[in-house]
PDB file of N, CA and C in Angstrom:
ATOM      1  N   UNK A  29       0.838  -1.189   0.000  1.00  0.00           N
ATOM      2  CA  UNK A  29       0.000   0.000   0.000  1.00  0.00           C
ATOM      3  C   UNK A  29       0.882   1.252   0.000  1.00  0.00           C
ATOM      4  N   UNK A  30       0.312   2.359  -0.411  1.00  0.00           N
ATOM      5  CA  UNK A  30       1.068   3.610  -0.445  1.00  0.00           C
ATOM      6  C   UNK A  30       1.448   4.089   0.946  1.00  0.00           C
ATOM      7  N   UNK A  31       0.662   3.747   1.937  1.00  0.00           N
ATOM      8  CA  UNK A  31       0.980   4.206   3.291  1.00  0.00           C
ATOM      9  C   UNK A  31       2.275   3.587   3.807  1.00  0.00           C
ATOM     10  N   UNK A  32       2.698   2.462   3.247  1.00  0.00           N
ATOM     11  CA  UNK A  32       3.933   1.806   3.682  1.00  0.00           C
ATOM     12  C   UNK A  32       5.159   2.342   2.956  1.00  0.00           C
ATOM     13  N   UNK A  33       4.958   3.043   1.861  1.00  0.00           N
ATOM     14  CA  UNK A  33       6.080   3.536   1.068  1.00  0.00           C
ATOM     15  C   UNK A  33       7.044   4.401   1.873  1.00  0.00           C
ATOM     16  N   UNK A  34       6.584   5.374   2.659  1.00  0.00           N
ATOM     17  CA  UNK A  34       7.546   6.161   3.448  1.00  0.00           C
ATOM     18  C   UNK A  34       8.359   5.297   4.414  1.00  0.00           C
ATOM     19  N   UNK A  35       7.739   4.277   4.991  1.00  0.00           N
ATOM     20  CA  UNK A  35       8.466   3.395   5.907  1.00  0.00           C
ATOM     21  C   UNK A  35       9.562   2.636   5.166  1.00  0.00           C
ATOM     22  N   UNK A  36       9.244   2.139   3.984  1.00  0.00           N
ATOM     23  CA  UNK A  36      10.232   1.401   3.192  1.00  0.00           C
ATOM     24  C   UNK A  36      11.379   2.310   2.791  1.00  0.00           C
ATOM     25  N   UNK A  37      11.075   3.532   2.394  1.00  0.00           N
ATOM     26  CA  UNK A  37      12.131   4.463   2.013  1.00  0.00           C
ATOM     27  C   UNK A  37      12.963   4.871   3.218  1.00  0.00           C
ATOM     28  N   UNK A  38      12.323   5.021   4.357  1.00  0.00           N
ATOM     29  CA  UNK A  38      13.070   5.347   5.560  1.00  0.00           C
ATOM     30  C   UNK A  38      14.036   4.219   5.903  1.00  0.00           C
ATOM     31  N   UNK A  39      13.570   2.985   5.758  1.00  0.00           N
ATOM     32  CA  UNK A  39      14.434   1.836   6.014  1.00  0.00           C
ATOM     33  C   UNK A  39      15.584   1.792   5.020  1.00  0.00           C
ATOM     34  N   UNK A  40      15.279   2.053   3.742  1.00  0.00           N
ATOM     35  CA  UNK A  40      16.292   1.973   2.689  1.00  0.00           C
ATOM     36  C   UNK A  40      17.313   3.097   2.779  1.00  0.00           C
ATOM     37  N   UNK A  41      16.850   4.320   3.011  1.00  0.00           N
ATOM     38  CA  UNK A  41      17.739   5.478   2.934  1.00  0.00           C
ATOM     39  C   UNK A  41      18.076   6.091   4.294  1.00  0.00           C
ATOM     40  N   UNK A  42      17.328   5.735   5.331  1.00  0.00           N
ATOM     41  CA  UNK A  42      17.479   6.367   6.631  1.00  0.00           C
ATOM     42  C   UNK A  42      18.842   6.190   7.276  1.00  0.00           C
ATOM     43  N   UNK A  43      19.523   5.113   6.950  1.00  0.00           N
ATOM     44  CA  UNK A  43      20.840   4.881   7.554  1.00  0.00           C
ATOM     45  C   UNK A  43      21.954   5.613   6.830  1.00  0.00           C
ATOM     46  N   UNK A  44      21.640   6.187   5.678  1.00  0.00           N
ATOM     47  CA  UNK A  44      22.637   6.899   4.859  1.00  0.00           C
ATOM     48  C   UNK A  44      23.823   5.994   4.529  1.00  0.00           C
ATOM     49  N   UNK A  45      23.551   4.725   4.303  1.00  0.00           N
ATOM     50  CA  UNK A  45      24.636   3.779   4.061  1.00  0.00           C
ATOM     51  C   UNK A  45      24.873   3.504   2.578  1.00  0.00           C
ATOM     52  N   UNK A  46      23.977   3.950   1.700  1.00  0.00           N
ATOM     53  CA  UNK A  46      24.159   3.689   0.273  1.00  0.00           C
ATOM     54  C   UNK A  46      25.267   4.553  -0.317  1.00  0.00           C
ATOM     55  N   UNK A  47      25.233   5.823   0.026  1.00  0.00           N
ATOM     56  CA  UNK A  47      26.244   6.752  -0.469  1.00  0.00           C
ATOM     57  C   UNK A  47      26.190   8.004   0.385  1.00  0.00           C
ATOM     58  N   UNK A  48      27.324   8.497   0.773  1.00  0.00           N
ATOM     59  CA  UNK A  48      27.385   9.752   1.517  1.00  0.00           C
ATOM     60  C   UNK A  48      28.035  10.795   0.633  1.00  0.00           C
ATOM     61  N   UNK A  49      27.503  12.016   0.711  1.00  0.00           N
ATOM     62  CA  UNK A  49      28.059  13.110  -0.078  1.00  0.00           C
ATOM     63  C   UNK A  49      27.732  14.414   0.620  1.00  0.00           C
ATOM     64  N   UNK A  50      28.501  15.408   0.316  1.00  0.00           N
ATOM     65  CA  UNK A  50      28.215  16.737   0.853  1.00  0.00           C
ATOM     66  C   UNK A  50      27.066  17.358   0.054  1.00  0.00           C
ATOM     67  N   UNK A  51      26.522  18.434   0.576  1.00  0.00           N
ATOM     68  CA  UNK A  51      25.463  19.143  -0.139  1.00  0.00           C
ATOM     69  C   UNK A  51      25.983  19.639  -1.488  1.00  0.00           C
ATOM     70  N   UNK A  52      27.217  20.108  -1.533  1.00  0.00           N
ATOM     71  CA  UNK A  52      27.786  20.589  -2.804  1.00  0.00           C
ATOM     72  C   UNK A  52      27.942  19.448  -3.801  1.00  0.00           C
ATOM     73  N   UNK A  53      28.344  18.272  -3.323  1.00  0.00           N
ATOM     74  CA  UNK A  53      28.442  17.109  -4.219  1.00  0.00           C
ATOM     75  C   UNK A  53      27.064  16.734  -4.755  1.00  0.00           C
ATOM     76  N   UNK A  54      26.046  16.799  -3.905  1.00  0.00           N
ATOM     77  CA  UNK A  54      24.685  16.498  -4.352  1.00  0.00           C
ATOM     78  C   UNK A  54      24.215  17.526  -5.375  1.00  0.00           C
ATOM     79  N   UNK A  55      24.533  18.812  -5.161  1.00  0.00           N
ATOM     80  CA  UNK A  55      24.172  19.841  -6.146  1.00  0.00           C
ATOM     81  C   UNK A  55      24.825  19.561  -7.497  1.00  0.00           C
ATOM     82  N   UNK A  56      26.089  19.174  -7.466  1.00  0.00           N
ATOM     83  CA  UNK A  56      26.786  18.848  -8.713  1.00  0.00           C
ATOM     84  C   UNK A  56      26.175  17.615  -9.370  1.00  0.00           C
ATOM     85  N   UNK A  57      25.795  16.636  -8.569  1.00  0.00           N
ATOM     86  CA  UNK A  57      25.187  15.416  -9.089  1.00  0.00           C
ATOM     87  C   UNK A  57      23.840  15.710  -9.750  1.00  0.00           C
ATOM     88  N   UNK A  58      23.117  16.694  -9.223  1.00  0.00           N
ATOM     89  CA  UNK A  58      21.838  17.075  -9.822  1.00  0.00           C
ATOM     90  C   UNK A  58      21.984  17.485 -11.281  1.00  0.00           C
ATOM     91  N   UNK A  59      23.163  17.968 -11.645  1.00  0.00           N
ATOM     92  CA  UNK A  59      23.377  18.403 -13.026  1.00  0.00           C
ATOM     93  C   UNK A  59      23.322  17.245 -14.018  1.00  0.00           C
ATOM     94  N   UNK A  60      23.397  16.007 -13.537  1.00  0.00           N
ATOM     95  CA  UNK A  60      23.295  14.827 -14.402  1.00  0.00           C
ATOM     96  C   UNK A  60      21.837  14.432 -14.653  1.00  0.00           C
ATOM     97  N   UNK A  61      20.926  15.046 -13.941  1.00  0.00           N
ATOM     98  CA  UNK A  61      19.521  14.680 -13.992  1.00  0.00           C
ATOM     99  C   UNK A  61      18.765  15.525 -14.999  1.00  0.00           C
ATOM    100  N   UNK A  62      17.956  14.869 -15.826  1.00  0.00           N
ATOM    101  CA  UNK A  62      16.996  15.580 -16.666  1.00  0.00           C
ATOM    102  C   UNK A  62      15.686  15.556 -15.903  1.00  0.00           C
ATOM    103  N   UNK A  63      15.292  16.705 -15.429  1.00  0.00           N
ATOM    104  CA  UNK A  63      14.098  16.819 -14.595  1.00  0.00           C
ATOM    105  C   UNK A  63      12.850  16.613 -15.443  1.00  0.00           C
ATOM    106  N   UNK A  64      12.042  15.601 -15.104  1.00  0.00           N
ATOM    107  CA  UNK A  64      10.827  15.307 -15.870  1.00  0.00           C
ATOM    108  C   UNK A  64       9.839  16.467 -15.851  1.00  0.00           C
ATOM    109  N   UNK A  65       9.885  17.285 -14.808  1.00  0.00           N
ATOM    110  CA  UNK A  65       8.947  18.403 -14.729  1.00  0.00           C
ATOM    111  C   UNK A  65       9.377  19.577 -15.613  1.00  0.00           C
ATOM    112  N   UNK A  66      10.601  19.553 -16.103  1.00  0.00           N
ATOM    113  CA  UNK A  66      11.119  20.633 -16.946  1.00  0.00           C
ATOM    114  C   UNK A  66      12.190  20.081 -17.889  1.00  0.00           C
ATOM    115  N   UNK A  67      11.836  19.153 -18.781  1.00  0.00           N
ATOM    116  CA  UNK A  67      12.845  18.428 -19.560  1.00  0.00           C
ATOM    117  C   UNK A  67      13.585  19.248 -20.615  1.00  0.00           C
ATOM    118  N   UNK A  68      13.033  20.380 -21.042  1.00  0.00           N
ATOM    119  CA  UNK A  68      13.679  21.134 -22.119  1.00  0.00           C
ATOM    120  C   UNK A  68      14.442  22.359 -21.625  1.00  0.00           C
ATOM    121  N   UNK A  69      14.741  22.409 -20.336  1.00  0.00           N
ATOM    122  CA  UNK A  69      15.562  23.489 -19.796  1.00  0.00           C
ATOM    123  C   UNK A  69      17.009  23.211 -20.187  1.00  0.00           C
ATOM    124  N   UNK A  70      17.703  24.230 -20.664  1.00  0.00           N
ATOM    125  CA  UNK A  70      19.053  24.007 -21.173  1.00  0.00           C
ATOM    126  C   UNK A  70      20.158  24.507 -20.246  1.00  0.00           C
ATOM    127  N   UNK A  71      19.841  24.650 -18.953  1.00  0.00           N
ATOM    128  CA  UNK A  71      20.887  25.004 -17.990  1.00  0.00           C
ATOM    129  C   UNK A  71      20.877  23.976 -16.865  1.00  0.00           C
ATOM    130  N   UNK A  72      21.981  23.821 -16.163  1.00  0.00           N
ATOM    131  CA  UNK A  72      22.096  22.792 -15.132  1.00  0.00           C
ATOM    132  C   UNK A  72      21.118  23.001 -13.969  1.00  0.00           C
ATOM    133  N   UNK A  73      20.713  21.904 -13.358  1.00  0.00           N
ATOM    134  CA  UNK A  73      19.817  21.972 -12.203  1.00  0.00           C
ATOM    135  C   UNK A  73      20.438  22.752 -11.048  1.00  0.00           C
ATOM    136  N   UNK A  74      21.752  22.690 -10.910  1.00  0.00           N
ATOM    137  CA  UNK A  74      22.394  23.445  -9.829  1.00  0.00           C
ATOM    138  C   UNK A  74      22.195  24.947 -10.043  1.00  0.00           C
ATOM    139  N   UNK A  75      22.155  25.378 -11.285  1.00  0.00           N
ATOM    140  CA  UNK A  75      21.929  26.793 -11.584  1.00  0.00           C
ATOM    141  C   UNK A  75      20.570  27.237 -11.039  1.00  0.00           C
ATOM    142  N   UNK A  76      19.569  26.383 -11.193  1.00  0.00           N
ATOM    143  CA  UNK A  76      18.237  26.677 -10.656  1.00  0.00           C
ATOM    144  C   UNK A  76      18.309  26.836  -9.130  1.00  0.00           C
ATOM    145  N   UNK A  77      19.085  25.978  -8.484  1.00  0.00           N
ATOM    146  CA  UNK A  77      19.217  26.055  -7.022  1.00  0.00           C
ATOM    147  C   UNK A  77      19.848  27.387  -6.616  1.00  0.00           C
ATOM    148  N   UNK A  78      20.905  27.790  -7.327  1.00  0.00           N
ATOM    149  CA  UNK A  78      21.554  29.067  -7.016  1.00  0.00           C
ATOM    150  C   UNK A  78      20.632  30.242  -7.324  1.00  0.00           C
ATOM    151  N   UNK A  79      19.880  30.158  -8.423  1.00  0.00           N
ATOM    152  CA  UNK A  79      18.923  31.213  -8.771  1.00  0.00           C
ATOM    153  C   UNK A  79      17.877  31.377  -7.670  1.00  0.00           C
ATOM    154  N   UNK A  80      17.367  30.254  -7.206  1.00  0.00           N
ATOM    155  CA  UNK A  80      16.342  30.274  -6.162  1.00  0.00           C
ATOM    156  C   UNK A  80      16.892  30.892  -4.889  1.00  0.00           C
ATOM    157  N   UNK A  81      18.069  30.445  -4.462  1.00  0.00           N
ATOM    158  CA  UNK A  81      18.675  30.976  -3.243  1.00  0.00           C
ATOM    159  C   UNK A  81      18.933  32.476  -3.366  1.00  0.00           C
ATOM    160  N   UNK A  82      19.412  32.895  -4.513  1.00  0.00           N
ATOM    161  CA  UNK A  82      19.703  34.316  -4.717  1.00  0.00           C
ATOM    162  C   UNK A  82      18.417  35.146  -4.729  1.00  0.00           C
ATOM    163  N   UNK A  83      17.371  34.637  -5.357  1.00  0.00           N
ATOM    164  CA  UNK A  83      16.093  35.345  -5.361  1.00  0.00           C
ATOM    165  C   UNK A  83      15.537  35.511  -3.954  1.00  0.00           C
ATOM    166  N   UNK A  84      15.657  34.459  -3.159  1.00  0.00           N
ATOM    167  CA  UNK A  84      15.203  34.529  -1.776  1.00  0.00           C
ATOM    168  C   UNK A  84      16.063  35.512  -0.986  1.00  0.00           C
ATOM    169  N   UNK A  85      17.373  35.498  -1.228  1.00  0.00           N
ATOM    170  CA  UNK A  85      18.266  36.422  -0.515  1.00  0.00           C
ATOM    171  C   UNK A  85      17.887  37.866  -0.799  1.00  0.00           C
ATOM    172  N   UNK A  86      17.584  38.157  -2.064  1.00  0.00           N
ATOM    173  CA  UNK A  86      17.198  39.525  -2.416  1.00  0.00           C
ATOM    174  C   UNK A  86      15.873  39.920  -1.769  1.00  0.00           C
ATOM    175  N   UNK A  87      14.930  38.980  -1.757  1.00  0.00           N
ATOM    176  CA  UNK A  87      13.607  39.281  -1.205  1.00  0.00           C
ATOM    177  C   UNK A  87      13.583  39.275   0.316  1.00  0.00           C
ATOM    178  N   UNK A  88      14.441  38.450   0.920  1.00  0.00           N
ATOM    179  CA  UNK A  88      14.446  38.289   2.381  1.00  0.00           C
ATOM    180  C   UNK A  88      15.888  38.298   2.900  1.00  0.00           C
ATOM    181  N   UNK A  89      16.565  39.438   2.834  1.00  0.00           N
ATOM    182  CA  UNK A  89      17.990  39.478   3.199  1.00  0.00           C
ATOM    183  C   UNK A  89      18.275  39.121   4.653  1.00  0.00           C
ATOM    184  N   UNK A  90      17.287  39.210   5.503  1.00  0.00           N
ATOM    185  CA  UNK A  90      17.497  38.946   6.928  1.00  0.00           C
ATOM    186  C   UNK A  90      17.233  37.491   7.324  1.00  0.00           C
ATOM    187  N   UNK A  91      16.860  36.640   6.380  1.00  0.00           N
ATOM    188  CA  UNK A  91      16.501  35.248   6.698  1.00  0.00           C
ATOM    189  C   UNK A  91      17.500  34.279   6.063  1.00  0.00           C
ATOM    190  N   UNK A  92      18.692  34.193   6.666  1.00  0.00           N
ATOM    191  CA  UNK A  92      19.739  33.352   6.078  1.00  0.00           C
ATOM    192  C   UNK A  92      19.340  31.881   6.014  1.00  0.00           C
ATOM    193  N   UNK A  93      18.523  31.410   6.941  1.00  0.00           N
ATOM    194  CA  UNK A  93      18.063  30.024   6.894  1.00  0.00           C
ATOM    195  C   UNK A  93      17.234  29.788   5.634  1.00  0.00           C
ATOM    196  N   UNK A  94      16.485  30.808   5.211  1.00  0.00           N
ATOM    197  CA  UNK A  94      15.633  30.705   4.031  1.00  0.00           C
ATOM    198  C   UNK A  94      16.482  30.649   2.757  1.00  0.00           C
ATOM    199  N   UNK A  95      17.607  31.359   2.733  1.00  0.00           N
ATOM    200  CA  UNK A  95      18.520  31.308   1.587  1.00  0.00           C
ATOM    201  C   UNK A  95      19.009  29.874   1.409  1.00  0.00           C
ATOM    202  N   UNK A  96      19.373  29.247   2.523  1.00  0.00           N
ATOM    203  CA  UNK A  96      19.864  27.866   2.484  1.00  0.00           C
ATOM    204  C   UNK A  96      18.782  26.907   1.996  1.00  0.00           C
ATOM    205  N   UNK A  97      17.564  27.096   2.456  1.00  0.00           N
ATOM    206  CA  UNK A  97      16.455  26.252   2.003  1.00  0.00           C
ATOM    207  C   UNK A  97      16.287  26.373   0.488  1.00  0.00           C
ATOM    208  N   UNK A  98      16.396  27.587  -0.029  1.00  0.00           N
ATOM    209  CA  UNK A  98      16.293  27.782  -1.472  1.00  0.00           C
ATOM    210  C   UNK A  98      17.366  27.032  -2.232  1.00  0.00           C
ATOM    211  N   UNK A  99      18.569  27.006  -1.681  1.00  0.00           N
ATOM    212  CA  UNK A  99      19.674  26.299  -2.328  1.00  0.00           C
ATOM    213  C   UNK A  99      19.451  24.788  -2.315  1.00  0.00           C
ATOM    214  N   UNK A 100      18.916  24.283  -1.233  1.00  0.00           N
ATOM    215  CA  UNK A 100      18.822  22.833  -1.042  1.00  0.00           C
ATOM    216  C   UNK A 100      17.482  22.220  -1.442  1.00  0.00           C
ATOM    217  N   UNK A 101      16.529  23.022  -1.870  1.00  0.00           N
ATOM    218  CA  UNK A 101      15.157  22.548  -2.020  1.00  0.00           C
ATOM    219  C   UNK A 101      14.966  21.374  -2.978  1.00  0.00           C
ATOM    220  N   UNK A 102      15.824  21.170  -3.932  1.00  0.00           N
ATOM    221  CA  UNK A 102      15.661  20.078  -4.897  1.00  0.00           C
ATOM    222  C   UNK A 102      16.634  18.913  -4.684  1.00  0.00           C
ATOM    223  N   UNK A 103      17.398  18.921  -3.620  1.00  0.00           N
ATOM    224  CA  UNK A 103      18.423  17.883  -3.446  1.00  0.00           C
ATOM    225  C   UNK A 103      17.854  16.473  -3.420  1.00  0.00           C
ATOM    226  N   UNK A 104      16.648  16.306  -2.962  1.00  0.00           N
ATOM    227  CA  UNK A 104      16.040  14.976  -2.942  1.00  0.00           C
ATOM    228  C   UNK A 104      15.908  14.362  -4.327  1.00  0.00           C
ATOM    229  N   UNK A 105      15.937  15.198  -5.351  1.00  0.00           N
ATOM    230  CA  UNK A 105      15.832  14.679  -6.720  1.00  0.00           C
ATOM    231  C   UNK A 105      17.006  13.806  -7.124  1.00  0.00           C
ATOM    232  N   UNK A 106      18.123  13.882  -6.392  1.00  0.00           N
ATOM    233  CA  UNK A 106      19.261  13.014  -6.731  1.00  0.00           C
ATOM    234  C   UNK A 106      18.875  11.553  -6.606  1.00  0.00           C
ATOM    235  N   UNK A 107      17.851  11.248  -5.806  1.00  0.00           N
ATOM    236  CA  UNK A 107      17.425   9.855  -5.655  1.00  0.00           C
ATOM    237  C   UNK A 107      16.962   9.269  -6.987  1.00  0.00           C
ATOM    238  N   UNK A 108      16.521  10.104  -7.913  1.00  0.00           N
ATOM    239  CA  UNK A 108      16.133   9.611  -9.235  1.00  0.00           C
ATOM    240  C   UNK A 108      17.328   8.996  -9.960  1.00  0.00           C
ATOM    241  N   UNK A 109      18.518   9.456  -9.649  1.00  0.00           N
ATOM    242  CA  UNK A 109      19.728   8.891 -10.263  1.00  0.00           C
ATOM    243  C   UNK A 109      20.070   7.533  -9.674  1.00  0.00           C
ATOM    244  N   UNK A 110      19.387   7.146  -8.600  1.00  0.00           N
ATOM    245  CA  UNK A 110      19.613   5.865  -7.944  1.00  0.00           C
ATOM    246  C   UNK A 110      18.385   4.961  -8.039  1.00  0.00           C
ATOM    247  N   UNK A 111      17.504   5.255  -9.017  1.00  0.00           N
ATOM    248  CA  UNK A 111      16.375   4.361  -9.286  1.00  0.00           C
ATOM    249  C   UNK A 111      15.032   4.775  -8.730  1.00  0.00           C
ATOM    250  N   UNK A 112      14.971   5.843  -7.978  1.00  0.00           N
ATOM    251  CA  UNK A 112      13.675   6.294  -7.469  1.00  0.00           C
ATOM    252  C   UNK A 112      12.951   7.074  -8.559  1.00  0.00           C
ATOM    253  N   UNK A 113      11.627   6.984  -8.582  1.00  0.00           N
ATOM    254  CA  UNK A 113      10.881   7.759  -9.580  1.00  0.00           C
ATOM    255  C   UNK A 113      10.922   9.252  -9.252  1.00  0.00           C
ATOM    256  N   UNK A 114      10.827  10.047 -10.286  1.00  0.00           N
ATOM    257  CA  UNK A 114      10.744  11.490 -10.064  1.00  0.00           C
ATOM    258  C   UNK A 114       9.328  11.812  -9.655  1.00  0.00           C
TER     259      UNK A 114
END
């Protein structure tokens, strides 16, 4: 059932034993992904992350935690490179 899917993923990925990487390594890895939600974009996915973080920084200069969230918001998509559906 779908309700068990989060439990299975938590078991599979929760230990972080498949692969460890820094946030910057994950951002670079995202550049290998063709995002199904935007397949004809001709710039790297990491560029989108930097654009988002910069836009948030300009709009909310006092919320440094929010800048970081903008940078990291798509990192989970790297799982598609390891067989997870987008």
